[in-house]
Amino acid sequence: MLTTIKSELKPFEDLAHNFAVRELAANRKANDSYPFGPFFDPVVARAYEAGLLGITVPEECSGAGQGIGALCVILDRISAVDASLSGIIFTNALAQEIMLAAGGKDTLKGIMEKATDTRSTLIAYPAFSNPGETQTGLDAVRAGGTFRLSGTIEYVVLGGMAGHALVPARIKGQDGRQDGYTFFLVDQGGKGITKTEPIFSLGLHACPAVDLTLAGVEGIPVGKEGDGARCFDHASDRMHAAVAAIQCGIMKGAFQEALSYSQERFQGGREIINWSALRMLLGDMAVQAGIADIVVSGAAMAVDQQDPQWGLSARAAALHLSELACKLTTDGIQILGGNGYMKDYGQEKRFRDAKQVQALLGLFPLRKLGLVSAMAKGQ
Amino acid sequence: MISPEGSKSLPDRGSRFDESLFSLQAMPKIPRGMLKETQKAVALARKFNDEVVRPQALEIDRQTHADPEYLPWDLVKKANEWGFYTMFIPKLFGGQGFNMPASAYVVEELSSACVGIANVVFVHYLGVAGILASWNVSLANKIFREVVRGQKSGKPSIISLAITEPGAGTDVEENELIDRARLNCHAEKVKGGYIVNGSKIFISMGHVSEWCCLIAYRDLKKASENTVTFAVRTGTKGFTFGKHEDKMGQRACPASELIFEDCFIPDEYVLRDSSIREGFGTRPIADLIEQYIHFVVSVTRPAVGAFGTGVARGAYETALKFAGETEVGGKLLINHEWAQAMLAEMYKNVVIGRLSYTEANYANGLPGGIYNILQRKPVYYYQKYAPKFIFDYLISPLLDLEITQRIFRRLFVDSQSLEVQQRCSGWASLAKIVGTDMGVKNSQMAVELMGQAGLRHERGAEKFLRDSKLLQIYEGTNQLNRINLFNNLIGSSIPQARAFEE
Ligand SMILES: Cc1cc2nc3c(=O)[nH]c(=O)nc-3n(C[C@H](O)[C@H](O)[C@H](O)COP(=O)(O)OP(=O)(O)OC[C@H]3O[C@@H](n4cnc5c(N)ncnc54)[C@H](O)[C@@H]3O)c2cc1C
């Protein structure tokens, strides 16, 4: 849809589609067995080589210099096959967006330029929380010209495996700024960082996360002190469009698998698609997947064109599509009957992934409430 | 065509709502002892949850991911030790004879901790129902007493039920569909028994059961009149296990492929061959097979509703605990009004699930329903208080007599009217749909309310979600159950209404 309106995005769509088909489809089940099976390092490395890990980063920082629209078409295509890689692309892009919003272009440039391999270019980030809602567990203490961070921070996606981590921390001794937090960049190879075993989670198994405990670890502040919430909100608004795109891809994947299965599976002497109750379920899915495409296009364009209230559009898109995706993927399993519940098919993974993706960027209900607060404030 | 006049009267044709107040009808006749007994059963389940299920449910789930071939032998042993496999087998057959509707509450209780483990315990009763509803009380007595001996000896002897085939899932749940199905499990009559060839899939607890209640067909093209139900012992020559499914959830409970290759099953292990009519009154064969299926699902579908209700409760309790101990925006989550509304909704879902399966079981307890006779006061109290040796030494041998078989068939098969069969089956579907939908709904809500904590395996919420989804699929998909509800509670009073004929 988006590529019809903006034909310049077509190469990104083709790139992502071909990548997904070539690199992801065949090993989806095996890749999803992480952390009980190996991590799909080679695939992530090829995603890096293909340029999928710096889409919205400005060209001067060695990125592709594209807008959210390009990121969305990529995430959409990748997620239709395996949303775990989308989780990695998303987390990395979110960290990059926060850094850019905080004016940390140079730091980002440094990371991108100095990176020697895929892992060292990645930036870990606790992508499932809004630090403003649940207090960060990290304290920062000024030590000479830098800061020392201590405490525990949960669910850091790519934690432990990425070269750096971007984490929110509260600066101790800051008068009158109790509510503020600041982002810090931490070298994950540095001393004083302990990480847990990979968190075993509902979905996106191959998009790993850990809890990190920091003991006096050096952190480079990104952005002004106490300005974390503003940076997060800005990046979060943009990245809500990306959440919508992931959900859209998951929905399309689930619909396609259901549609083909229902034309092959016989029950009651006919292909099950020819039972009208089942066709109605498919009809619901078709409507939802169709709507999803339109919603993502609208949101991505609103963000890229900086429409008035673009942030609200992006947030609404993500909230809506997350709900739709959770519903659609439930029906996606249902259409395959018992097979839909098995790991040999793609539907059960999409069901888990959609619910996991719904939790990106903070508590789902609070994000809805936040949307209304923003509207009431006339933002 | 239904004329405009006729269609106006459609809503009045079915029974009026006050005719289906099953609890009100059943209550005055229910023996008082059932309440205490039910509470005792639930208390045992709660203790089992505390001592066995909760301490290891998450760990076992994790283990199954590390080793997808994991089989729950230890859990089966534990459940056996605790007496769960004989709890609801009538004393007549050597069991503990707890009243059967109590099983639904035990199911709910166990499922609130782990529905995978609840299945490890209760799939056995799917097998028990399959055997019982054949009304071959002689063979039932033999197998059930072996289950009881298995409890005493510490060598579990549990039962699975196998009807689903690779090409036929929904089709085998409905006799109306079965002649159009792509069946493969063929039973050929030979001297002294049958030779079975074919396979079954998704059979819960297959690998770890001693017995399988197997449904096969003498004629794969006309199965609606040619069904044979067997009891097959694991290890029988020609009966092997194939794939152990890699499922999204309920991973403590394996789903197995069963393969039959020239498997000879002697006549003595035939629970029922539909072509043998003796003692089965005058109903057409296809109707008798249909009645058999409805007997089984009238019991098992409310139980699946109870599984769903249990999951709904477990998810609710997990979310409540989280809300009570987690601060969001500087305030306990439980003190946010939106969270209170969500928790209230989840609480309501649990209660609705419970009311539905309870009501379905009351329907089963009314005259003609499968629970009715054992719930009649004289029978109930006799069963409860008569010394065990009377059952074991005086009554048990009588179960082998042809006359006894006939009495049972008369009592249960002939005396059940079509209306009662439809009422029980329709309500069983209703309870199944409601309970399982509530299970999925509450699990989704718990994950939403808990945010990133809800995604973590060790917090339990995500497991409820993975586990719950299966409940909408087995025992007939919820869509099939909707059509079954239509067929039995709505369409049955409308002569022009036809299911599966669009
Ligand atoms: C983990 C697990 C455990 C199980 N345990 C057991 C067990 O112990 N014993 C046993 O015998 N079976 C068991 N089953 C099988 C279960 O009962 C079947 O999976 C279920 O009946 C659905 O059949 P199916 O999977 O073949 O789906 P299908 O019948 O192929 O259905 C596919 C889709 O088509 C729809 N559909 C089919 N026919 C129609 C129609 N006429 N009208 C409208 N829609 C239709 C279904 O609703 C579904 O959405 C188990 C299944 C699973 C997944």
Short mmCIF file of N, CA and C and ligand atoms in Angstrom, two decimals, chain A residues 261 265-268 272 275 277-278 281 334-339 341-342, chain B residues 123 126 161-166 168-171 173 177 201-204 247 255 470 473-477 479-480 483 500, ligand 1:
data_model
loop_
_atom_site.label_atom_id
_atom_site.label_comp_id
_atom_site.label_asym_id
_atom_site.label_seq_id
_atom_site.Cartn_x
_atom_site.Cartn_y
_atom_site.Cartn_z
N TYR A 261 -4.21 -22.66 3.74
CA TYR A 261 -4.58 -23.92 4.41
C TYR A 261 -6.04 -24.25 4.16
N ARG A 265 -7.27 -27.98 3.03
CA ARG A 265 -7.78 -28.89 4.04
C ARG A 265 -9.23 -29.26 3.75
N PHE A 266 -9.49 -30.54 3.75
CA PHE A 266 -10.87 -31.01 3.54
C PHE A 266 -11.49 -31.42 4.86
N GLN A 267 -12.69 -30.99 5.10
CA GLN A 267 -13.54 -31.55 6.16
C GLN A 267 -14.96 -31.51 5.62
N GLY A 268 -15.74 -32.49 6.01
CA GLY A 268 -17.14 -32.51 5.57
C GLY A 268 -17.25 -32.59 4.05
N ILE A 272 -12.29 -26.61 3.49
CA ILE A 272 -12.98 -25.93 4.61
C ILE A 272 -13.33 -24.48 4.29
N TRP A 275 -17.00 -23.85 3.83
CA TRP A 275 -17.99 -23.78 4.91
C TRP A 275 -18.15 -22.30 5.27
N ALA A 277 -19.25 -20.63 7.75
CA ALA A 277 -18.86 -20.10 9.07
C ALA A 277 -17.35 -19.85 9.07
N LEU A 278 -16.61 -20.77 8.45
CA LEU A 278 -15.17 -20.59 8.41
C LEU A 278 -14.80 -19.45 7.46
N LEU A 281 -15.00 -16.25 9.16
CA LEU A 281 -13.81 -15.99 9.99
C LEU A 281 -12.69 -15.44 9.10
N GLN A 334 -7.01 -20.90 14.86
CA GLN A 334 -8.29 -21.61 14.85
C GLN A 334 -8.59 -22.21 13.48
N ILE A 335 -8.26 -21.49 12.44
CA ILE A 335 -8.58 -21.98 11.09
C ILE A 335 -7.79 -23.24 10.74
N LEU A 336 -6.62 -23.35 11.33
CA LEU A 336 -5.82 -24.56 11.08
C LEU A 336 -6.18 -25.69 12.04
N GLY A 337 -7.13 -25.47 12.93
CA GLY A 337 -7.51 -26.52 13.89
C GLY A 337 -6.30 -26.93 14.72
N GLY A 338 -6.17 -28.22 14.97
CA GLY A 338 -5.07 -28.72 15.80
C GLY A 338 -3.71 -28.35 15.23
N ASN A 339 -3.58 -28.38 13.91
CA ASN A 339 -2.29 -28.04 13.31
C ASN A 339 -1.86 -26.62 13.65
N TYR A 341 -1.96 -25.17 16.30
CA TYR A 341 -1.37 -25.11 17.65
C TYR A 341 0.04 -25.68 17.68
N MET A 342 0.47 -26.22 16.53
CA MET A 342 1.76 -26.91 16.50
C MET A 342 2.85 -26.04 15.90
N VAL B 123 -7.22 -36.13 31.26
CA VAL B 123 -7.46 -36.75 29.96
C VAL B 123 -7.89 -38.20 30.17
N LEU B 126 -11.39 -38.70 29.99
CA LEU B 126 -11.93 -38.74 28.62
C LEU B 126 -11.99 -40.20 28.19
N LEU B 161 -8.04 -41.54 24.87
CA LEU B 161 -9.11 -41.77 23.90
C LEU B 161 -8.66 -41.30 22.53
N ALA B 162 -8.84 -42.15 21.53
CA ALA B 162 -8.34 -41.80 20.19
C ALA B 162 -9.44 -41.85 19.16
N ILE B 163 -9.80 -40.68 18.68
CA ILE B 163 -10.80 -40.62 17.60
C ILE B 163 -10.27 -39.83 16.41
N THR B 164 -9.45 -38.77 16.68
CA THR B 164 -9.00 -37.88 15.61
C THR B 164 -8.00 -38.56 14.67
N GLU B 165 -8.16 -38.30 13.39
CA GLU B 165 -7.25 -38.86 12.39
C GLU B 165 -6.59 -37.72 11.60
N PRO B 166 -5.50 -38.03 10.89
CA PRO B 166 -4.83 -36.95 10.16
C PRO B 166 -5.78 -36.22 9.20
N ALA B 168 -9.17 -36.28 9.38
CA ALA B 168 -10.52 -36.07 9.92
C ALA B 168 -10.50 -35.70 11.39
N GLY B 169 -10.76 -34.42 11.66
CA GLY B 169 -10.82 -33.94 13.05
C GLY B 169 -12.25 -33.58 13.39
N THR B 170 -12.71 -32.50 12.78
CA THR B 170 -14.10 -32.07 12.98
C THR B 170 -15.06 -33.17 12.52
N ASP B 171 -14.72 -33.81 11.42
CA ASP B 171 -15.63 -34.80 10.84
C ASP B 171 -15.94 -35.96 11.78
N GLU B 173 -16.13 -35.85 14.94
CA GLU B 173 -16.87 -35.41 16.13
C GLU B 173 -18.37 -35.40 15.84
N LEU B 177 -21.30 -35.78 9.70
CA LEU B 177 -20.22 -35.45 8.76
C LEU B 177 -19.37 -36.65 8.39
N ILE B 201 -4.11 -39.12 15.33
CA ILE B 201 -3.16 -38.07 15.72
C ILE B 201 -3.70 -37.22 16.85
N PHE B 202 -2.78 -36.47 17.45
CA PHE B 202 -3.09 -35.51 18.53
C PHE B 202 -3.67 -36.21 19.76
N ILE B 203 -3.31 -37.45 20.01
CA ILE B 203 -3.96 -38.15 21.11
C ILE B 203 -3.28 -37.81 22.44
N SER B 204 -4.01 -37.05 23.25
CA SER B 204 -3.45 -36.58 24.51
C SER B 204 -3.08 -37.77 25.39
N LYS B 247 3.98 -28.69 20.70
CA LYS B 247 2.84 -27.79 20.84
C LYS B 247 3.24 -26.42 21.39
N ALA B 255 0.89 -34.91 23.14
CA ALA B 255 -0.11 -35.28 22.14
C ALA B 255 0.61 -36.22 21.17
N LEU B 470 -5.33 -23.86 23.24
CA LEU B 470 -5.69 -25.23 22.84
C LEU B 470 -7.15 -25.55 23.19
N ILE B 473 -9.75 -25.45 20.71
CA ILE B 473 -9.59 -26.35 19.56
C ILE B 473 -10.06 -27.78 19.86
N TYR B 474 -9.56 -28.35 20.98
CA TYR B 474 -9.92 -29.78 21.14
C TYR B 474 -11.30 -29.96 21.75
N GLU B 475 -11.73 -31.21 21.75
CA GLU B 475 -13.12 -31.55 22.05
C GLU B 475 -14.06 -30.86 21.06
N GLY B 476 -13.63 -30.78 19.83
CA GLY B 476 -14.37 -30.07 18.79
C GLY B 476 -14.02 -28.60 18.88
N THR B 477 -13.68 -28.00 17.73
CA THR B 477 -13.35 -26.58 17.75
C THR B 477 -14.57 -25.80 18.26
N GLN B 479 -15.99 -23.47 16.88
CA GLN B 479 -16.97 -23.27 15.79
C GLN B 479 -17.88 -24.49 15.67
N LEU B 480 -17.27 -25.69 15.72
CA LEU B 480 -18.08 -26.92 15.63
C LEU B 480 -19.08 -26.94 16.80
N ILE B 483 -22.06 -24.86 16.11
CA ILE B 483 -23.04 -25.53 15.24
C ILE B 483 -23.77 -26.62 16.03
N PHE B 500 -24.89 -28.46 8.51
CA PHE B 500 -23.90 -29.06 7.59
C PHE B 500 -24.49 -29.37 6.21
C1 LIG C 1 -3.06 -30.82 21.65
C2 LIG C 1 -4.26 -31.56 21.16
C3 LIG C 1 -4.75 -32.60 21.91
C4 LIG C 1 -5.82 -33.37 21.43
N1 LIG C 1 -6.24 -34.46 22.13
C5 LIG C 1 -7.07 -35.35 21.53
C6 LIG C 1 -7.34 -36.61 22.13
O1 LIG C 1 -6.90 -36.92 23.23
N2 LIG C 1 -8.10 -37.49 21.44
C7 LIG C 1 -8.62 -37.20 20.22
O2 LIG C 1 -9.26 -38.06 19.62
N3 LIG C 1 -8.40 -35.99 19.64
C8 LIG C 1 -7.64 -35.07 20.26
N4 LIG C 1 -7.38 -33.84 19.67
C9 LIG C 1 -7.99 -33.54 18.38
C10 LIG C 1 -9.00 -32.41 18.41
O3 LIG C 1 -10.20 -32.82 18.94
C11 LIG C 1 -9.09 -31.87 16.97
O4 LIG C 1 -7.92 -31.15 16.74
C12 LIG C 1 -10.28 -31.00 16.73
O5 LIG C 1 -11.45 -31.76 16.75
C13 LIG C 1 -10.20 -30.26 15.39
O6 LIG C 1 -9.88 -31.12 14.36
P1 LIG C 1 -8.70 -30.77 13.35
O7 LIG C 1 -7.54 -30.40 14.13
O8 LIG C 1 -8.55 -31.90 12.42
O9 LIG C 1 -9.22 -29.50 12.59
P2 LIG C 1 -10.15 -29.49 11.29
O10 LIG C 1 -11.31 -30.36 11.51
O11 LIG C 1 -9.32 -29.74 10.10
O12 LIG C 1 -10.64 -28.01 11.30
C14 LIG C 1 -9.94 -26.95 10.68
C15 LIG C 1 -10.82 -25.72 10.70
O13 LIG C 1 -11.96 -25.95 9.90
C16 LIG C 1 -13.14 -25.71 10.64
N5 LIG C 1 -14.18 -26.63 10.16
C17 LIG C 1 -14.07 -27.94 9.93
N6 LIG C 1 -15.25 -28.43 9.51
C18 LIG C 1 -16.10 -27.39 9.48
C19 LIG C 1 -17.48 -27.26 9.17
N7 LIG C 1 -18.20 -28.30 8.79
N8 LIG C 1 -18.04 -26.05 9.27
C20 LIG C 1 -17.31 -24.98 9.64
N9 LIG C 1 -16.01 -25.04 9.98
C21 LIG C 1 -15.42 -26.24 9.88
C22 LIG C 1 -12.75 -25.99 12.07
O14 LIG C 1 -13.62 -25.36 12.99
C23 LIG C 1 -11.35 -25.42 12.08
O15 LIG C 1 -11.43 -24.04 12.24
C24 LIG C 1 -6.41 -33.03 20.20
C25 LIG C 1 -5.95 -31.92 19.49
C26 LIG C 1 -4.89 -31.19 19.95
C27 LIG C 1 -4.42 -30.02 19.15
#
